[in-house]
CSV table of C-alpha atoms in Angstrom, one decimal:
chain,number,residue,atom,x,y,z
G,248,MET,CA,75.4,116.8,188.8
G,249,THR,CA,78.7,118.7,188.9
G,250,TYR,CA,80.9,118.7,185.8
G,251,TYR,CA,83.4,120.6,187.1
G,252,ARG,CA,85.0,120.2,190.1
G,253,GLY,CA,88.2,122.4,190.5
G,254,ASP,CA,90.5,119.5,191.7
G,255,GLY,CA,92.7,119.4,188.1
G,256,VAL,CA,91.8,115.5,187.5
G,257,ALA,CA,90.8,114.6,184.1
G,258,ARG,CA,87.4,113.0,183.5
G,259,PRO,CA,87.5,111.8,180.0
G,260,GLY,CA,84.2,111.4,178.3
G,261,THR,CA,82.3,113.4,180.7
G,262,ARG,CA,78.8,114.2,179.4
G,263,LEU,CA,77.8,117.7,179.5
G,264,PRO,CA,74.1,118.6,179.7
G,265,ALA,CA,71.6,119.5,177.2
G,266,PRO,CA,71.6,122.9,176.2
G,267,PRO,CA,68.5,124.9,177.0
G,268,PRO,CA,66.5,125.3,173.6
G,269,TRP,CA,67.5,129.2,173.4
G,270,ARG,CA,71.2,128.1,173.3
G,271,THR,CA,71.5,125.6,170.8
G,272,PHE,CA,73.1,126.2,167.6
G,273,PRO,CA,72.6,127.1,164.8
G,274,ARG,CA,70.6,129.4,166.2
G,275,THR,CA,66.5,128.6,166.2
G,276,THR,CA,64.1,131.5,166.2
G,277,GLY,CA,61.8,132.6,169.0
G,278,ALA,CA,59.1,133.3,167.1
G,279,THR,CA,57.4,130.4,168.3
G,280,VAL,CA,57.8,131.0,172.0
G,281,PHE,CA,57.8,134.7,172.0
G,282,GLN,CA,54.8,135.9,174.3
G,283,PRO,CA,53.9,139.6,173.4
G,284,PRO,CA,52.7,141.9,176.2
G,285,GLU,CA,49.7,143.9,176.1
G,286,GLY,CA,49.4,146.4,173.2
G,287,LEU,CA,52.1,145.2,171.1
G,288,THR,CA,50.1,143.0,168.8
G,289,GLU,CA,48.2,146.6,168.0
G,290,ALA,CA,51.5,148.7,167.2
G,291,VAL,CA,52.8,146.1,164.9
G,292,ASN,CA,49.7,145.9,163.0
G,293,ALA,CA,49.5,149.9,162.9
G,294,ALA,CA,52.9,150.0,161.8
G,295,LEU,CA,52.2,147.4,159.1
G,296,ALA,CA,48.8,149.3,158.0
G,297,LEU,CA,50.7,152.5,157.6
G,298,ARG,CA,54.0,151.3,156.3
G,299,ARG,CA,55.8,152.8,159.1
G,300,PRO,CA,58.8,151.6,161.2
G,301,LEU,CA,58.1,150.6,164.5
G,302,LEU,CA,60.7,152.1,167.4
G,303,ILE,CA,60.5,149.8,170.5
G,304,THR,CA,61.9,150.6,173.5
G,305,GLY,CA,62.4,148.8,176.4
G,306,GLY,CA,65.1,147.4,178.8
G,307,PRO,CA,67.5,144.5,177.7
G,308,GLY,CA,65.9,141.1,177.6
G,309,THR,CA,62.7,142.2,177.4
G,310,GLY,CA,62.1,140.7,173.9
G,311,LYS,CA,62.3,143.7,171.7
G,312,SER,CA,64.7,141.7,168.8
G,313,THR,CA,62.2,138.8,168.8
G,314,VAL,CA,59.0,140.5,168.0
G,315,VAL,CA,60.5,141.1,163.8
G,316,GLU,CA,61.2,137.2,164.1
G,317,GLN,CA,57.7,136.6,164.9
G,318,VAL,CA,56.4,138.9,162.6
G,319,ALA,CA,58.5,137.8,159.7
G,320,THR,CA,57.5,134.1,160.6
G,321,GLU,CA,53.5,134.8,160.5
G,322,LEU,CA,53.6,136.7,157.4
G,323,ASP,CA,56.0,135.0,155.6
G,324,LEU,CA,58.4,137.9,155.1
G,325,GLY,CA,61.7,135.8,154.6
G,326,PRO,CA,64.4,135.7,156.8
G,327,VAL,CA,65.2,138.8,158.9
G,328,LEU,CA,67.6,141.5,157.5
G,329,ARG,CA,69.7,142.5,160.8
G,330,TRP,CA,71.4,146.0,161.1
G,331,HIS,CA,73.3,145.7,164.8
G,332,ILE,CA,74.2,149.5,165.4
G,333,THR,CA,77.1,150.6,167.3
G,334,SER,CA,78.9,154.0,167.5
G,335,ARG,CA,80.8,153.8,164.1
G,336,SER,CA,77.7,152.3,161.9
G,337,THR,CA,77.0,155.0,159.1
G,338,LEU,CA,74.0,155.4,156.7
G,339,GLY,CA,76.2,154.5,153.8
G,340,ASP,CA,77.3,151.1,154.8
G,341,ALA,CA,73.6,150.2,155.7
G,342,LEU,CA,72.7,151.2,152.1
G,343,TYR,CA,75.5,149.8,149.9
G,344,ARG,CA,78.9,149.1,150.2
G,345,TYR,CA,81.8,149.6,147.7
G,346,ASP,CA,85.2,148.2,147.3
G,347,ALA,CA,86.9,150.3,145.8
G,348,LEU,CA,90.6,149.4,146.5
G,349,GLY,CA,89.6,145.8,145.5
G,350,ARG,CA,88.9,147.3,142.1
G,351,ILE,CA,91.7,149.1,141.5
G,352,HIS,CA,93.6,146.1,142.5
G,353,ALA,CA,91.7,143.9,140.0
G,354,HIS,CA,91.9,147.2,137.3
G,355,ARG,CA,96.0,146.7,137.7
G,356,LEU,CA,96.1,142.9,137.3
G,357,GLN,CA,93.9,143.3,133.7
G,358,GLN,CA,96.3,146.1,132.6
G,359,ALA,CA,99.4,144.1,133.9
G,360,GLY,CA,97.8,140.9,132.0
G,361,ALA,CA,97.1,137.7,133.7
G,362,ARG,CA,100.2,135.3,134.5
G,363,PRO,CA,99.7,131.8,133.2
G,364,GLY,CA,97.2,130.0,135.3
G,365,GLN,CA,95.9,133.2,137.3
G,366,ASP,CA,93.0,134.6,136.5
G,367,ALA,CA,92.5,138.5,136.4
G,368,GLY,CA,89.1,138.8,136.8
G,369,SER,CA,86.8,141.4,136.2
G,370,ASP,CA,86.9,145.2,137.1
G,371,ALA,CA,83.2,145.8,136.4
G,372,ILE,CA,82.0,148.1,138.9
G,373,GLU,CA,78.7,146.0,139.9
G,374,ASP,CA,81.4,143.0,141.0
G,375,PHE,CA,82.8,145.3,143.7
G,376,LEU,CA,79.0,146.5,145.1
G,377,THR,CA,77.2,144.9,147.8
G,378,LEU,CA,74.2,146.1,148.9
G,379,GLY,CA,73.6,146.4,152.8
G,380,GLN,CA,71.1,145.3,155.1
G,381,LEU,CA,68.7,148.5,154.5
G,382,GLY,CA,69.7,148.8,150.8
G,383,THR,CA,68.7,145.0,150.4
G,384,ALA,CA,65.7,145.8,152.2
G,385,LEU,CA,64.5,148.3,149.6
G,386,LEU,CA,64.5,146.4,147.0
G,387,PRO,CA,61.7,146.0,144.6
G,388,ALA,CA,59.8,143.1,145.5
G,389,SER,CA,56.2,141.9,145.5
G,390,ARG,CA,56.4,141.3,149.7
G,391,PRO,CA,57.9,143.5,152.0
G,392,ARG,CA,61.3,142.3,153.7
G,393,ALA,CA,61.8,142.3,157.2
G,394,LEU,CA,64.4,144.6,158.6
G,395,LEU,CA,65.7,144.8,162.3
G,396,ILE,CA,67.8,148.0,163.2
G,397,ASP,CA,69.1,146.9,166.5
G,398,GLU,CA,69.8,149.5,169.5
G,399,ILE,CA,69.7,152.4,167.3
G,400,ASP,CA,70.0,154.5,170.7
G,401,LYS,CA,74.0,153.5,170.7
G,402,ALA,CA,74.3,155.1,167.0
G,403,ASP,CA,76.5,158.3,166.7
G,404,LEU,CA,74.0,161.3,166.9
G,405,ASP,CA,73.7,162.1,163.2
G,406,LEU,CA,72.7,158.4,162.2
G,407,PRO,CA,68.8,159.0,163.3
G,408,GLY,CA,68.8,162.0,161.3
G,409,ASP,CA,70.4,160.7,158.2
G,410,LEU,CA,67.7,157.9,158.1
G,411,LEU,CA,64.7,160.4,157.8
G,412,ASP,CA,64.7,160.8,153.5
G,413,VAL,CA,65.4,157.3,153.2
G,414,LEU,CA,62.8,155.9,155.3
G,415,GLU,CA,60.4,158.8,154.1
G,416,ARG,CA,61.3,158.3,150.3
G,417,GLY,CA,61.7,154.5,150.5
G,418,GLU,CA,64.7,154.9,147.6
G,419,PHE,CA,68.3,155.9,147.4
G,420,HIS,CA,70.8,156.4,144.8
G,421,ILE,CA,74.5,154.6,144.1
G,422,PRO,CA,76.4,157.4,143.1
G,423,GLU,CA,79.4,155.5,141.4
G,424,LEU,CA,77.2,153.8,139.2
G,425,LEU,CA,76.0,157.2,137.9
G,426,ARG,CA,79.4,158.5,137.7
G,427,GLU,CA,80.3,155.8,135.4
G,428,GLY,CA,76.6,156.0,133.4
G,429,GLN,CA,76.0,152.6,133.8
G,430,ASP,CA,72.2,152.5,133.0
G,431,GLU,CA,72.2,148.6,134.6
G,432,ALA,CA,74.0,146.8,136.9
G,433,LEU,CA,73.4,143.5,138.6
G,434,VAL,CA,74.4,143.9,142.5
G,435,ARG,CA,74.8,141.6,145.0
G,436,MET,CA,72.3,141.3,148.0
G,437,TRP,CA,73.2,141.3,151.3
G,438,ASP,CA,71.8,137.9,152.5
G,439,SER,CA,72.6,135.8,149.6
G,440,ALA,CA,74.7,135.3,146.8
G,441,GLU,CA,71.7,136.5,144.4
G,442,ARG,CA,72.3,139.6,142.1
G,443,ARG,CA,69.7,142.1,141.6
G,444,LEU,CA,68.8,144.6,138.6
G,445,VAL,CA,69.8,148.3,139.5
G,446,ARG,CA,68.6,150.9,137.0
G,447,ASP,CA,70.1,154.5,136.7
G,448,GLY,CA,72.0,153.8,140.0
G,449,ARG,CA,68.6,154.2,141.8
G,450,VAL,CA,67.1,151.1,144.3
G,451,GLN,CA,63.4,152.3,144.8
G,452,CYS,CA,61.1,149.9,147.1
G,453,THR,CA,57.5,148.6,145.6
G,454,GLU,CA,56.9,147.3,149.3
G,455,PHE,CA,58.1,149.4,151.8
G,456,PRO,CA,59.9,147.1,154.4
G,457,PHE,CA,58.6,146.0,157.8
G,458,ILE,CA,61.4,148.1,160.2
G,459,VAL,CA,61.7,147.3,163.9
G,460,MET,CA,64.0,149.8,165.2
G,461,THR,CA,64.9,148.9,169.3
G,462,SER,CA,66.3,151.3,171.6
G,463,ASN,CA,67.4,150.5,175.3
G,464,GLY,CA,66.4,154.2,176.2
G,465,GLU,CA,70.2,155.3,176.1
G,466,GLN,CA,69.5,158.5,173.9
G,467,ASP,CA,66.7,160.6,173.0
G,468,MET,CA,65.3,160.0,169.6
G,469,PRO,CA,64.8,163.4,167.4
G,470,ALA,CA,61.4,164.4,167.2
G,471,PRO,CA,61.3,164.0,163.4
G,472,LEU,CA,62.2,160.3,163.4
G,473,LEU,CA,59.8,159.8,166.2
G,474,ARG,CA,57.0,161.5,163.8
G,475,ARG,CA,57.7,158.9,161.2
G,476,CYS,CA,57.6,155.9,163.8
G,477,VAL,CA,54.8,154.1,165.3
G,478,ARG,CA,55.9,153.6,169.0
G,479,PHE,CA,55.7,151.1,171.8
G,480,THR,CA,57.1,151.0,175.0
G,481,MET,CA,57.9,147.3,176.2
G,482,PRO,CA,56.2,147.3,179.8
G,483,LYS,CA,57.8,145.7,183.0
G,484,PRO,CA,56.8,141.9,183.3
G,485,ASP,CA,54.1,141.1,185.3
G,486,ALA,CA,53.6,137.8,186.8
G,487,GLU,CA,50.8,136.4,184.8
G,488,LEU,CA,53.2,137.5,181.6
G,489,VAL,CA,56.1,135.7,183.2
G,490,ARG,CA,54.4,132.4,184.0
G,491,ARG,CA,53.4,132.7,179.8
G,492,VAL,CA,57.1,133.0,179.0
G,493,VAL,CA,58.3,130.1,181.2
G,494,ARG,CA,55.6,127.9,180.0
G,495,ALA,CA,56.4,128.7,176.4
G,496,HIS,CA,60.0,128.2,176.9
G,497,LEU,CA,60.4,125.6,179.4
G,498,ASP,CA,57.2,123.8,179.2
G,499,LEU,CA,56.9,124.3,183.0
G,500,ASP,CA,53.7,125.3,184.7
G,501,VAL,CA,54.5,127.2,187.4
G,502,GLY,CA,52.2,127.0,190.7
G,503,ASP,CA,51.7,129.0,193.6
G,504,GLU,CA,54.1,127.1,195.3
G,505,GLY,CA,57.5,125.3,195.2
G,506,PRO,CA,61.1,126.5,194.1
G,507,ALA,CA,59.8,127.6,190.4
G,508,ALA,CA,57.4,129.5,192.0
G,509,ALA,CA,59.6,131.5,194.7
G,510,VAL,CA,62.3,132.0,191.9
G,511,VAL,CA,59.3,133.8,189.7
G,512,ASP,CA,57.8,135.6,192.5
G,513,GLU,CA,61.5,136.8,193.1
G,514,PHE,CA,62.0,137.9,189.8
G,515,VAL,CA,58.6,139.8,189.6
G,516,ARG,CA,59.2,141.6,193.0
G,517,ARG,CA,63.1,142.8,191.8
G,518,VAL,CA,61.2,144.1,188.3
G,519,ALA,CA,58.7,145.8,190.2
G,520,SER,CA,60.8,147.5,192.7
G,521,GLY,CA,62.8,149.2,189.9
G,522,GLY,CA,65.5,146.4,189.7
G,523,SER,CA,67.1,145.8,186.0
G,524,VAL,CA,66.9,142.1,185.4
G,525,ALA,CA,65.8,140.4,181.9
G,526,VAL,CA,63.5,137.6,181.7
G,527,ASP,CA,66.2,135.2,180.2
G,528,GLN,CA,68.4,135.6,183.5
G,529,LEU,CA,65.0,133.9,184.9
G,530,LEU,CA,64.8,131.2,182.2
G,531,ASN,CA,68.6,130.5,182.9
G,532,ALA,CA,67.6,130.1,186.7
G,533,LEU,CA,64.6,128.0,186.1
G,534,HIS,CA,66.2,125.9,183.5
G,535,LEU,CA,69.1,125.1,186.2
G,536,LEU,CA,66.6,124.3,188.8
G,537,HIS,CA,63.9,122.2,186.9
G,538,GLY,CA,64.2,118.8,187.4
G,539,THR,CA,67.2,118.8,190.0
G,540,ALA,CA,66.8,118.2,193.8
G,541,ARG,CA,68.9,121.0,195.4
G,542,SER,CA,68.7,122.5,198.9
G,543,PRO,CA,67.2,125.8,199.8
G,544,ASP,CA,70.7,126.8,200.1
G,545,GLU,CA,71.8,125.8,196.6
G,546,GLN,CA,68.7,127.1,195.5
G,547,LEU,CA,69.4,130.7,196.7
G,548,ARG,CA,73.2,130.4,195.4
G,549,VAL,CA,71.7,129.8,191.7
G,550,VAL,CA,69.1,132.8,191.7
G,551,GLU,CA,72.0,135.2,193.4
G,552,LEU,CA,74.5,133.8,190.5
G,553,LEU,CA,71.9,134.3,187.6
G,554,LEU,CA,69.7,137.1,188.9
G,555,LYS,CA,72.3,139.6,189.3
G,556,ASP,CA,71.3,143.2,188.3
G,557,LEU,CA,72.2,144.1,185.1
G,558,SER,CA,73.4,147.9,186.1
G,559,SER,CA,76.1,146.6,187.9
G,560,ALA,CA,79.2,144.4,187.1
């Protein structure tokens, strides 16, 4: 069915189609439908047993970031903490954030005295500290938290090296608390309004978090970081894995013939020949083609629209 026709005519009440399962909001976890490739479960279990980060390298759309969701769901590790890396990301921000300007403003209000009906608030340092994603993951707990460090290869060159000591020791210090001689502070967590007790300005994990770092392979990681990780490279999806993925996401069994089989075969051919196409592009194409009668020319246009190579615009 055509929803937009390009003629400028208003059609009130036009009903749009239901979205595909992976584009519903609030977003749902992909843990129940993710299909791990051969070797991934062994790598995950090794990282869990050794209490080491898992570094997963692979192209876009291979499911790297979904691994941590599935592990957290199966092992009841709670909501996944997510640290999305950019060239401006720093280790300090991921450990904790201190709002110095906000505290100065609150202190001035207290000194001036609050006007009638105005709450001057508190200028206690703990009210201006918030643990970051990594800092929250390192809090003492009876079970490890799950942390995704996404696209670490996009980081500034110094960041992977900065991580080494924290990942090795499982602890960090908050100098602002140490300078003020505050023996105990209740500090906010990254993902909730709950506060946790920090003693002597030191956060020390009791259960090392399950950390998944993803990389698209755009930057070489330093050897000292690689030594501290369990490493896994996502393989190129073959026909069998692709059919499992399609069945899990679309409840669609792809046979040996028909439009869906032709699209899957074309996807596998492009991947095998070195093309940069992602599984979610395939799922998008199959979602549009499934259950609709289209001519061969229309099917070809859908495939060419949605299976464009990711290495070009």
